[in-house]
PDB file of C-alpha atoms in Angstrom:
ATOM      1  CA  UNK W   1      12.323  16.331 -12.318  1.00 80.00           C
ATOM      2  CA  UNK W   2       9.085  17.948 -11.170  1.00 90.00           C
ATOM      3  CA  UNK W   3       6.206  16.217  -9.437  1.00 91.00           C
ATOM      4  CA  UNK W   4       4.128  16.922 -12.552  1.00 90.00           C
ATOM      5  CA  UNK W   5       6.474  14.742 -14.595  1.00 93.00           C
ATOM      6  CA  UNK W   6       7.010  12.013 -11.994  1.00 95.00           C
ATOM      7  CA  UNK W   7       3.341  11.083 -11.490  1.00 97.00           C
ATOM      8  CA  UNK W   8       0.400  10.361 -13.748  1.00 97.00           C
ATOM      9  CA  UNK W   9      -3.259   9.840 -12.876  1.00 98.00           C
ATOM     10  CA  UNK W  10      -6.532   8.528 -14.198  1.00 97.00           C
ATOM     11  CA  UNK W  11     -10.010   9.446 -12.999  1.00 97.00           C
ATOM     12  CA  UNK W  12     -12.239   6.447 -12.259  1.00 96.00           C
ATOM     13  CA  UNK W  13     -15.254   8.652 -11.554  1.00 95.00           C
ATOM     14  CA  UNK W  14     -17.171   9.480  -8.374  1.00 93.00           C
ATOM     15  CA  UNK W  15     -14.195  11.294  -6.831  1.00 94.00           C
ATOM     16  CA  UNK W  16     -11.789   8.368  -7.209  1.00 97.00           C
ATOM     17  CA  UNK W  17      -8.352   8.751  -8.841  1.00 98.00           C
ATOM     18  CA  UNK W  18      -5.656   6.195  -9.656  1.00 98.00           C
ATOM     19  CA  UNK W  19      -2.140   7.663  -9.424  1.00 98.00           C
ATOM     20  CA  UNK W  20       1.139   5.990 -10.396  1.00 97.00           C
ATOM     21  CA  UNK W  21       4.836   6.852 -10.424  1.00 97.00           C
ATOM     22  CA  UNK W  22       5.658   6.915 -14.131  1.00 96.00           C
ATOM     23  CA  UNK W  23       9.387   6.269 -13.912  1.00 96.00           C
ATOM     24  CA  UNK W  24       9.350   3.637 -11.189  1.00 96.00           C
ATOM     25  CA  UNK W  25       9.202   0.693 -13.561  1.00 94.00           C
ATOM     26  CA  UNK W  26       9.065  -2.329 -11.316  1.00 92.00           C
ATOM     27  CA  UNK W  27       6.624  -4.974 -10.155  1.00 89.00           C
ATOM     28  CA  UNK W  28       6.956  -3.242  -6.792  1.00 92.00           C
ATOM     29  CA  UNK W  29       5.382  -0.053  -8.136  1.00 96.00           C
ATOM     30  CA  UNK W  30       2.374   0.518  -5.920  1.00 97.00           C
ATOM     31  CA  UNK W  31      -0.989   1.930  -6.869  1.00 98.00           C
ATOM     32  CA  UNK W  32      -1.839   5.220  -5.169  1.00 98.00           C
ATOM     33  CA  UNK W  33      -5.546   5.824  -4.663  1.00 98.00           C
ATOM     34  CA  UNK W  34      -7.063   9.244  -4.023  1.00 98.00           C
ATOM     35  CA  UNK W  35     -10.637   9.356  -2.792  1.00 97.00           C
ATOM     36  CA  UNK W  36     -12.575  12.600  -2.359  1.00 94.00           C
ATOM     37  CA  UNK W  37     -15.269  13.050   0.261  1.00 93.00           C
ATOM     38  CA  UNK W  38     -17.548  15.916   1.188  1.00 90.00           C
ATOM     39  CA  UNK W  39     -15.694  16.592   4.461  1.00 89.00           C
ATOM     40  CA  UNK W  40     -12.450  14.613   4.252  1.00 93.00           C
ATOM     41  CA  UNK W  41     -10.238  13.424   1.401  1.00 95.00           C
ATOM     42  CA  UNK W  42      -7.912  10.465   1.691  1.00 98.00           C
ATOM     43  CA  UNK W  43      -4.920   9.152  -0.241  1.00 98.00           C
ATOM     44  CA  UNK W  44      -4.374   5.429   0.169  1.00 98.00           C
ATOM     45  CA  UNK W  45      -0.683   4.528  -0.076  1.00 98.00           C
ATOM     46  CA  UNK W  46       1.899   7.068  -1.169  1.00 98.00           C
ATOM     47  CA  UNK W  47       4.562   5.369  -3.295  1.00 97.00           C
ATOM     48  CA  UNK W  48       8.291   5.974  -2.864  1.00 97.00           C
ATOM     49  CA  UNK W  49       8.074   9.652  -1.992  1.00 96.00           C
ATOM     50  CA  UNK W  50      10.787  10.706  -4.443  1.00 96.00           C
ATOM     51  CA  UNK W  51       8.715  13.676  -5.547  1.00 96.00           C
ATOM     52  CA  UNK W  52       5.957  15.614  -3.785  1.00 97.00           C
ATOM     53  CA  UNK W  53       2.651  13.801  -4.075  1.00 98.00           C
ATOM     54  CA  UNK W  54       0.682  16.636  -2.385  1.00 96.00           C
ATOM     55  CA  UNK W  55       2.160  19.074  -4.904  1.00 96.00           C
ATOM     56  CA  UNK W  56       1.020  16.879  -7.797  1.00 97.00           C
ATOM     57  CA  UNK W  57      -2.474  16.477  -6.373  1.00 96.00           C
ATOM     58  CA  UNK W  58      -2.814  20.211  -5.816  1.00 93.00           C
ATOM     59  CA  UNK W  59      -1.357  21.245  -9.191  1.00 93.00           C
ATOM     60  CA  UNK W  60      -3.775  18.988 -11.040  1.00 94.00           C
ATOM     61  CA  UNK W  61      -6.802  20.138  -9.063  1.00 92.00           C
ATOM     62  CA  UNK W  62      -7.679  16.603  -7.995  1.00 93.00           C
ATOM     63  CA  UNK W  63      -9.308  17.847  -4.796  1.00 89.00           C
ATOM     64  CA  UNK W  64     -11.267  20.600  -6.510  1.00 79.00           C
ATOM     65  CA  UNK W  65     -11.564  24.154  -5.224  1.00 73.00           C
ATOM     66  CA  UNK W  66     -14.356  23.827  -2.665  1.00 69.00           C
ATOM     67  CA  UNK W  67     -13.592  26.372   0.109  1.00 65.00           C
ATOM     68  CA  UNK W  68     -15.618  24.269   2.560  1.00 65.00           C
ATOM     69  CA  UNK W  69     -12.934  21.578   2.475  1.00 65.00           C
ATOM     70  CA  UNK W  70     -10.878  22.543   5.498  1.00 65.00           C
ATOM     71  CA  UNK W  71      -9.527  19.196   6.621  1.00 72.00           C
ATOM     72  CA  UNK W  72      -5.964  18.386   5.512  1.00 79.00           C
ATOM     73  CA  UNK W  73      -5.592  15.444   3.189  1.00 93.00           C
ATOM     74  CA  UNK W  74      -5.277  12.219   5.190  1.00 97.00           C
ATOM     75  CA  UNK W  75      -2.633   9.769   3.921  1.00 98.00           C
ATOM     76  CA  UNK W  76      -3.184   6.151   4.951  1.00 98.00           C
ATOM     77  CA  UNK W  77      -0.695   3.342   4.413  1.00 98.00           C
ATOM     78  CA  UNK W  78      -2.261  -0.069   3.903  1.00 98.00           C
ATOM     79  CA  UNK W  79       1.009  -1.304   5.419  1.00 98.00           C
ATOM     80  CA  UNK W  80       4.486   0.031   6.148  1.00 97.00           C
ATOM     81  CA  UNK W  81       6.443  -1.422   3.212  1.00 97.00           C
ATOM     82  CA  UNK W  82       8.583   1.155   1.403  1.00 96.00           C
ATOM     83  CA  UNK W  83       6.700   1.156  -1.897  1.00 97.00           C
ATOM     84  CA  UNK W  84       3.529   2.160  -0.034  1.00 98.00           C
ATOM     85  CA  UNK W  85       4.873   4.319   2.794  1.00 97.00           C
ATOM     86  CA  UNK W  86       7.779   6.260   1.264  1.00 97.00           C
ATOM     87  CA  UNK W  87       5.733   9.409   0.710  1.00 97.00           C
ATOM     88  CA  UNK W  88       3.950   9.524   4.072  1.00 98.00           C
ATOM     89  CA  UNK W  89       6.341  12.130   5.459  1.00 98.00           C
ATOM     90  CA  UNK W  90       4.955  14.644   2.937  1.00 97.00           C
ATOM     91  CA  UNK W  91       1.548  14.792   4.660  1.00 97.00           C
ATOM     92  CA  UNK W  92       0.275  16.503   7.804  1.00 94.00           C
ATOM     93  CA  UNK W  93      -2.104  13.641   8.638  1.00 96.00           C
ATOM     94  CA  UNK W  94      -0.852  10.072   8.458  1.00 98.00           C
ATOM     95  CA  UNK W  95      -2.661   6.848   9.324  1.00 98.00           C
ATOM     96  CA  UNK W  96      -1.321   3.306   9.777  1.00 98.00           C
ATOM     97  CA  UNK W  97      -2.298   0.229  11.754  1.00 98.00           C
ATOM     98  CA  UNK W  98      -1.102   0.215  15.351  1.00 98.00           C
ATOM     99  CA  UNK W  99       1.165  -2.804  14.724  1.00 98.00           C
ATOM    100  CA  UNK W 100       3.376  -0.753  12.371  1.00 98.00           C
ATOM    101  CA  UNK W 101       3.419   2.643  14.070  1.00 98.00           C
ATOM    102  CA  UNK W 102       6.893   2.073  15.532  1.00 97.00           C
ATOM    103  CA  UNK W 103       8.341   0.947  12.203  1.00 96.00           C
ATOM    104  CA  UNK W 104       7.359   4.275  10.643  1.00 97.00           C
ATOM    105  CA  UNK W 105       8.177   6.453  13.649  1.00 97.00           C
ATOM    106  CA  UNK W 106      11.662   4.920  13.876  1.00 95.00           C
ATOM    107  CA  UNK W 107      12.353   4.881  10.129  1.00 94.00           C
ATOM    108  CA  UNK W 108      12.928   1.117  10.337  1.00 93.00           C
ATOM    109  CA  UNK W 109      14.051   0.228   6.818  1.00 91.00           C
ATOM    110  CA  UNK W 110      14.165  -3.453   7.729  1.00 90.00           C
ATOM    111  CA  UNK W 111      10.483  -3.708   8.573  1.00 94.00           C
ATOM    112  CA  UNK W 112       9.606  -1.423   5.666  1.00 94.00           C
ATOM    113  CA  UNK W 113      11.585  -3.910   3.501  1.00 92.00           C
ATOM    114  CA  UNK W 114      13.372  -1.095   1.687  1.00 92.00           C
ATOM    115  CA  UNK W 115      14.933  -2.601  -1.416  1.00 88.00           C
ATOM    116  CA  UNK W 116      15.395  -0.416  -4.479  1.00 92.00           C
ATOM    117  CA  UNK W 117      17.771  -0.659  -7.419  1.00 92.00           C
ATOM    118  CA  UNK W 118      18.914   1.871 -10.023  1.00 93.00           C
ATOM    119  CA  UNK W 119      17.536  -0.259 -12.858  1.00 93.00           C
ATOM    120  CA  UNK W 120      13.997   0.114 -11.490  1.00 94.00           C
ATOM    121  CA  UNK W 121      14.130   3.898 -11.897  1.00 94.00           C
ATOM    122  CA  UNK W 122      13.890   4.650 -15.618  1.00 94.00           C
ATOM    123  CA  UNK W 123      14.707   8.345 -15.201  1.00 93.00           C
ATOM    124  CA  UNK W 124      16.505   9.657 -12.130  1.00 91.00           C
ATOM    125  CA  UNK W 125      14.337  12.074 -10.119  1.00 91.00           C
ATOM    126  CA  UNK W 126      17.311  14.409  -9.620  1.00 90.00           C
ATOM    127  CA  UNK W 127      20.913  14.682 -10.881  1.00 90.00           C
ATOM    128  CA  UNK W 128      23.244  12.230  -9.166  1.00 89.00           C
ATOM    129  CA  UNK W 129      20.409  10.287  -7.543  1.00 91.00           C
ATOM    130  CA  UNK W 130      21.265   6.678  -6.638  1.00 94.00           C
ATOM    131  CA  UNK W 131      18.965   3.980  -5.308  1.00 92.00           C
ATOM    132  CA  UNK W 132      21.460   2.963  -2.616  1.00 90.00           C
ATOM    133  CA  UNK W 133      20.839   6.277  -0.874  1.00 91.00           C
ATOM    134  CA  UNK W 134      17.085   5.770  -0.733  1.00 94.00           C
ATOM    135  CA  UNK W 135      15.506   5.242   2.691  1.00 95.00           C
ATOM    136  CA  UNK W 136      12.000   5.551   4.060  1.00 96.00           C
ATOM    137  CA  UNK W 137      11.927   8.724   6.128  1.00 96.00           C
ATOM    138  CA  UNK W 138      10.648   8.482   9.686  1.00 97.00           C
ATOM    139  CA  UNK W 139       7.170   9.879  10.245  1.00 97.00           C
ATOM    140  CA  UNK W 140       4.979   9.997  13.343  1.00 97.00           C
ATOM    141  CA  UNK W 141       1.472   8.745  12.501  1.00 97.00           C
ATOM    142  CA  UNK W 142      -1.361  11.007  13.642  1.00 97.00           C
ATOM    143  CA  UNK W 143      -4.063   8.365  13.142  1.00 97.00           C
ATOM    144  CA  UNK W 144      -3.354   4.993  14.774  1.00 98.00           C
ATOM    145  CA  UNK W 145      -5.752   2.561  13.167  1.00 98.00           C
ATOM    146  CA  UNK W 146      -7.299  -0.610  14.493  1.00 98.00           C
ATOM    147  CA  UNK W 147      -9.821  -3.197  13.354  1.00 98.00           C
ATOM    148  CA  UNK W 148     -13.276  -1.712  12.964  1.00 97.00           C
ATOM    149  CA  UNK W 149     -12.237   1.954  12.906  1.00 98.00           C
ATOM    150  CA  UNK W 150     -14.332   4.047  10.524  1.00 98.00           C
ATOM    151  CA  UNK W 151     -12.795   6.875   8.507  1.00 97.00           C
ATOM    152  CA  UNK W 152     -15.612   9.324   7.839  1.00 96.00           C
ATOM    153  CA  UNK W 153     -15.257  11.206   4.562  1.00 95.00           C
ATOM    154  CA  UNK W 154     -18.705  12.742   4.893  1.00 92.00           C
ATOM    155  CA  UNK W 155     -20.597  11.164   2.024  1.00 92.00           C
ATOM    156  CA  UNK W 156     -18.804   7.846   2.386  1.00 95.00           C
ATOM    157  CA  UNK W 157     -17.107   5.830   5.093  1.00 97.00           C
ATOM    158  CA  UNK W 158     -14.108   3.516   4.993  1.00 98.00           C
ATOM    159  CA  UNK W 159     -13.977   0.706   7.541  1.00 98.00           C
ATOM    160  CA  UNK W 160     -10.555  -0.579   8.627  1.00 98.00           C
ATOM    161  CA  UNK W 161     -10.165  -4.359   8.297  1.00 98.00           C
ATOM    162  CA  UNK W 162      -6.985  -5.699   9.894  1.00 98.00           C
ATOM    163  CA  UNK W 163      -5.759  -8.413   7.515  1.00 98.00           C
ATOM    164  CA  UNK W 164      -2.277  -9.546   8.647  1.00 98.00           C
ATOM    165  CA  UNK W 165      -0.189 -12.086   6.777  1.00 96.00           C
ATOM    166  CA  UNK W 166       1.743 -10.124   4.183  1.00 96.00           C
ATOM    167  CA  UNK W 167       2.835  -7.871   7.042  1.00 97.00           C
ATOM    168  CA  UNK W 168       1.695  -7.678  10.648  1.00 96.00           C
ATOM    169  CA  UNK W 169      -0.084  -4.357  10.161  1.00 97.00           C
ATOM    170  CA  UNK W 170      -1.674  -4.947   6.762  1.00 98.00           C
ATOM    171  CA  UNK W 171      -5.151  -3.501   6.388  1.00 98.00           C
ATOM    172  CA  UNK W 172      -7.909  -3.275   3.823  1.00 98.00           C
ATOM    173  CA  UNK W 173     -10.235  -0.291   3.662  1.00 98.00           C
ATOM    174  CA  UNK W 174     -13.828  -1.242   2.927  1.00 98.00           C
ATOM    175  CA  UNK W 175     -16.374   1.153   1.468  1.00 98.00           C
ATOM    176  CA  UNK W 176     -19.383  -0.951   2.401  1.00 97.00           C
ATOM    177  CA  UNK W 177     -22.049   1.241   0.809  1.00 97.00           C
ATOM    178  CA  UNK W 178     -20.318   1.180  -2.579  1.00 97.00           C
ATOM    179  CA  UNK W 179     -18.915  -2.347  -2.148  1.00 98.00           C
ATOM    180  CA  UNK W 180     -15.340  -1.231  -2.840  1.00 98.00           C
ATOM    181  CA  UNK W 181     -12.312  -2.832  -1.198  1.00 98.00           C
ATOM    182  CA  UNK W 182      -8.940  -1.078  -1.119  1.00 98.00           C
ATOM    183  CA  UNK W 183      -6.861  -4.177  -0.493  1.00 98.00           C
ATOM    184  CA  UNK W 184      -3.236  -3.001  -0.366  1.00 97.00           C
ATOM    185  CA  UNK W 185      -0.988  -6.050  -0.606  1.00 97.00           C
ATOM    186  CA  UNK W 186      -3.376  -8.357   1.226  1.00 98.00           C
ATOM    187  CA  UNK W 187      -4.527  -9.442  -2.217  1.00 98.00           C
ATOM    188  CA  UNK W 188      -3.793  -8.353  -5.773  1.00 97.00           C
ATOM    189  CA  UNK W 189      -3.861 -10.144  -9.107  1.00 96.00           C
ATOM    190  CA  UNK W 190      -0.418 -11.691  -8.778  1.00 93.00           C
ATOM    191  CA  UNK W 191       1.662 -13.923  -6.513  1.00 90.00           C
ATOM    192  CA  UNK W 192       0.866 -13.157  -2.877  1.00 92.00           C
ATOM    193  CA  UNK W 193       4.029 -12.688  -0.813  1.00 93.00           C
ATOM    194  CA  UNK W 194       4.246 -14.346   2.602  1.00 92.00           C
ATOM    195  CA  UNK W 195       8.016 -14.633   3.131  1.00 84.00           C
ATOM    196  CA  UNK W 196       9.062 -11.128   4.166  1.00 91.00           C
ATOM    197  CA  UNK W 197      10.012 -10.026   7.709  1.00 86.00           C
ATOM    198  CA  UNK W 198       6.876 -10.142   9.869  1.00 91.00           C
ATOM    199  CA  UNK W 199       4.935 -12.135   7.283  1.00 94.00           C
ATOM    200  CA  UNK W 200       2.933 -14.972   8.805  1.00 93.00           C
ATOM    201  CA  UNK W 201       1.356 -17.738   6.724  1.00 94.00           C
ATOM    202  CA  UNK W 202      -1.259 -18.742   9.307  1.00 94.00           C
ATOM    203  CA  UNK W 203      -2.424 -15.134   9.579  1.00 96.00           C
ATOM    204  CA  UNK W 204      -2.533 -14.874   5.793  1.00 96.00           C
ATOM    205  CA  UNK W 205      -4.763 -17.941   5.567  1.00 96.00           C
ATOM    206  CA  UNK W 206      -7.158 -16.416   8.108  1.00 97.00           C
ATOM    207  CA  UNK W 207      -7.210 -13.135   6.178  1.00 98.00           C
ATOM    208  CA  UNK W 208      -7.969 -14.948   2.926  1.00 98.00           C
ATOM    209  CA  UNK W 209     -10.798 -16.824   4.630  1.00 97.00           C
ATOM    210  CA  UNK W 210     -12.171 -13.479   5.696  1.00 98.00           C
ATOM    211  CA  UNK W 211     -11.930 -12.143   2.133  1.00 98.00           C
ATOM    212  CA  UNK W 212     -13.905 -15.139   0.908  1.00 98.00           C
ATOM    213  CA  UNK W 213     -16.519 -14.335   3.529  1.00 98.00           C
ATOM    214  CA  UNK W 214     -16.833 -10.788   2.168  1.00 98.00           C
ATOM    215  CA  UNK W 215     -17.487 -12.192  -1.298  1.00 98.00           C
ATOM    216  CA  UNK W 216     -19.930 -14.826  -0.102  1.00 98.00           C
ATOM    217  CA  UNK W 217     -21.902 -12.192   1.798  1.00 97.00           C
ATOM    218  CA  UNK W 218     -21.916  -9.953  -1.304  1.00 97.00           C
ATOM    219  CA  UNK W 219     -20.080  -7.086   0.405  1.00 98.00           C
ATOM    220  CA  UNK W 220     -17.520  -6.537  -2.373  1.00 98.00           C
ATOM    221  CA  UNK W 221     -18.054  -5.798  -6.059  1.00 98.00           C
ATOM    222  CA  UNK W 222     -14.686  -4.264  -6.953  1.00 98.00           C
ATOM    223  CA  UNK W 223     -11.167  -4.563  -5.544  1.00 98.00           C
ATOM    224  CA  UNK W 224      -8.692  -1.684  -5.837  1.00 98.00           C
ATOM    225  CA  UNK W 225      -5.397  -3.399  -4.991  1.00 98.00           C
ATOM    226  CA  UNK W 226      -1.925  -2.251  -4.040  1.00 97.00           C
ATOM    227  CA  UNK W 227      -0.431  -3.448  -7.335  1.00 97.00           C
ATOM    228  CA  UNK W 228      -1.567  -4.166 -10.891  1.00 96.00           C
ATOM    229  CA  UNK W 229      -5.141  -3.783 -12.126  1.00 97.00           C
ATOM    230  CA  UNK W 230      -8.515  -3.698 -10.432  1.00 98.00           C
ATOM    231  CA  UNK W 231     -10.708  -6.816 -10.429  1.00 98.00           C
ATOM    232  CA  UNK W 232     -14.065  -8.100  -9.280  1.00 98.00           C
ATOM    233  CA  UNK W 233     -15.530 -10.319  -6.603  1.00 98.00           C
ATOM    234  CA  UNK W 234     -15.186 -13.615  -8.461  1.00 98.00           C
ATOM    235  CA  UNK W 235     -11.478 -13.036  -9.022  1.00 98.00           C
ATOM    236  CA  UNK W 236     -11.077 -12.093  -5.350  1.00 98.00           C
ATOM    237  CA  UNK W 237     -12.670 -15.386  -4.344  1.00 98.00           C
ATOM    238  CA  UNK W 238     -10.395 -17.382  -6.684  1.00 97.00           C
ATOM    239  CA  UNK W 239      -7.200 -15.651  -5.575  1.00 97.00           C
ATOM    240  CA  UNK W 240      -8.010 -16.082  -1.892  1.00 97.00           C
ATOM    241  CA  UNK W 241      -9.050 -19.714  -2.296  1.00 96.00           C
ATOM    242  CA  UNK W 242      -5.917 -20.513  -4.308  1.00 95.00           C
ATOM    243  CA  UNK W 243      -3.670 -19.103  -1.586  1.00 95.00           C
ATOM    244  CA  UNK W 244      -5.382 -21.146   1.121  1.00 95.00           C
ATOM    245  CA  UNK W 245      -5.031 -24.346  -0.937  1.00 91.00           C
ATOM    246  CA  UNK W 246      -1.373 -23.711  -1.698  1.00 86.00           C
ATOM    247  CA  UNK W 247      -0.260 -22.475   1.726  1.00 84.00           C
ATOM    248  CA  UNK W 248      -0.457 -25.828   3.492  1.00 65.00           C
ATOM    249  CA  UNK W 249       1.582 -27.823   0.969  1.00 60.00           C
ATOM    250  CA  UNK W 250       5.154 -28.942   1.620  1.00 50.00           C
ATOM    251  CA  UNK W 251       6.627 -27.186  -1.466  1.00 54.00           C
ATOM    252  CA  UNK W 252       4.991 -23.927  -0.401  1.00 58.00           C
ATOM    253  CA  UNK W 253       6.299 -24.233   3.155  1.00 55.00           C
ATOM    254  CA  UNK W 254       9.837 -24.955   1.928  1.00 50.00           C
ATOM    255  CA  UNK W 255       9.743 -22.085  -0.574  1.00 59.00           C
ATOM    256  CA  UNK W 256       8.524 -19.671   2.099  1.00 63.00           C
ATOM    257  CA  UNK W 257      11.336 -20.717   4.459  1.00 60.00           C
ATOM    258  CA  UNK W 258      14.004 -20.271   1.784  1.00 50.00           C
ATOM    259  CA  UNK W 259      12.744 -16.893   0.608  1.00 48.00           C
ATOM    260  CA  UNK W 260      12.296 -15.616   4.166  1.00 54.00           C
ATOM    261  CA  UNK W 261      15.900 -16.514   4.969  1.00 57.00           C
ATOM    262  CA  UNK W 262      17.261 -14.903   1.822  1.00 53.00           C
ATOM    263  CA  UNK W 263      15.162 -11.750   2.134  1.00 56.00           C
ATOM    264  CA  UNK W 264      16.097 -11.322   5.790  1.00 58.00           C
ATOM    265  CA  UNK W 265      19.783 -11.627   4.998  1.00 52.00           C
ATOM    266  CA  UNK W 266      19.560  -9.180   2.076  1.00 57.00           C
ATOM    267  CA  UNK W 267      17.597  -6.589   4.054  1.00 55.00           C
ATOM    268  CA  UNK W 268      19.968  -6.740   7.018  1.00 61.00           C
ATOM    269  CA  UNK W 269      22.921  -6.305   4.684  1.00 65.00           C
ATOM    270  CA  UNK W 270      21.372  -3.272   2.973  1.00 65.00           C
ATOM    271  CA  UNK W 271      20.060  -1.696   6.197  1.00 68.00           C
ATOM    272  CA  UNK W 272      22.896  -2.286   8.696  1.00 55.00           C
ATOM    273  CA  UNK W 273      21.630   0.217  11.267  1.00 50.00           C
ATOM    274  CA  UNK W 274      18.209  -1.379  11.654  1.00 49.00           C
ATOM    275  CA  UNK W 275      17.153  -2.812  14.998  1.00 42.00           C
ATOM    276  CA  UNK W 276      16.657  -6.358  13.802  1.00 40.00           C
TER     277      UNK W 276
END
C-alpha cells in the first residue's frame, strides 16, 4: 500500500492540516497535525510510521512550493507513546521533551507502550504484515525540548508547556497569538489515561490545574488534541476539572492501581527485551 492510500488529510485553513491514518481503526489512532510557517514547518505527532508520512506530505503539496523554505520539516512528538512517535524515524529533525529522549534513542517499546493488534489494522500496509512484528524504531532526537522553549515558525511561535501525568515527557504546544493549544494526550475529549508506565496522577492533577489557568486567563480558544475531535475552551475547562475531581477518589485510585499492574505485565510480556 502506498503512502497516498494510507493517509488522508483535511485543511483547517491558515496553513493547518489534520492528517489521519485511514486504515488504523482504533481508539489509539492519533491525530497528526501539520502546521506551515514562513520559515519553518512542523508536524506534531507522526502516527505509527507504517508508511512514509513525509512522502504523503510532499506528494499532496501540503508544504507548497515556496523555494525560500529551506528548513527541513520538524517532527515533534507530544510524547513518546507508539501511536504518536512511530513515524519519527522518517524525519531529519525530531523534537521531544528531555524526559523521553532516552526512550526514543533506545527504541524502548515498554516506555513507548507499544501495543498493536491485527484487528486494529483494517488493511495490511504490506503483504504478510503482522502487528506482532511492529516496534517503534529508535531515533535520536535533534531538538531536546524543555518547558518554555519557543519553536519559531517565522509568522507564528509555539511555546512548549511541559504537562506530565499521562507520561513523564508529555507536552502541549501553545500558539499564544492565535490561542491554539496542541494538547497531545494531556487532554482530549475522552477518558484521560493515568495508569500507563511513567504515568503519575499527582502530576496529572497539576497539569490539569494549569490547563484551567490557561482557560481562565483567556489564552486558549481552540484545542487540537492527540485523539478525537477538536474542542473549545469551555470543554477544556470541564474536562480538566472533571479529572481533578475524580482523581482523588478511592474508586479512581483503585482502578488506576489495577490498570497500571495489568498494563505493565502485558507490556513486559510483549516487549521482553525492554530495560524495565
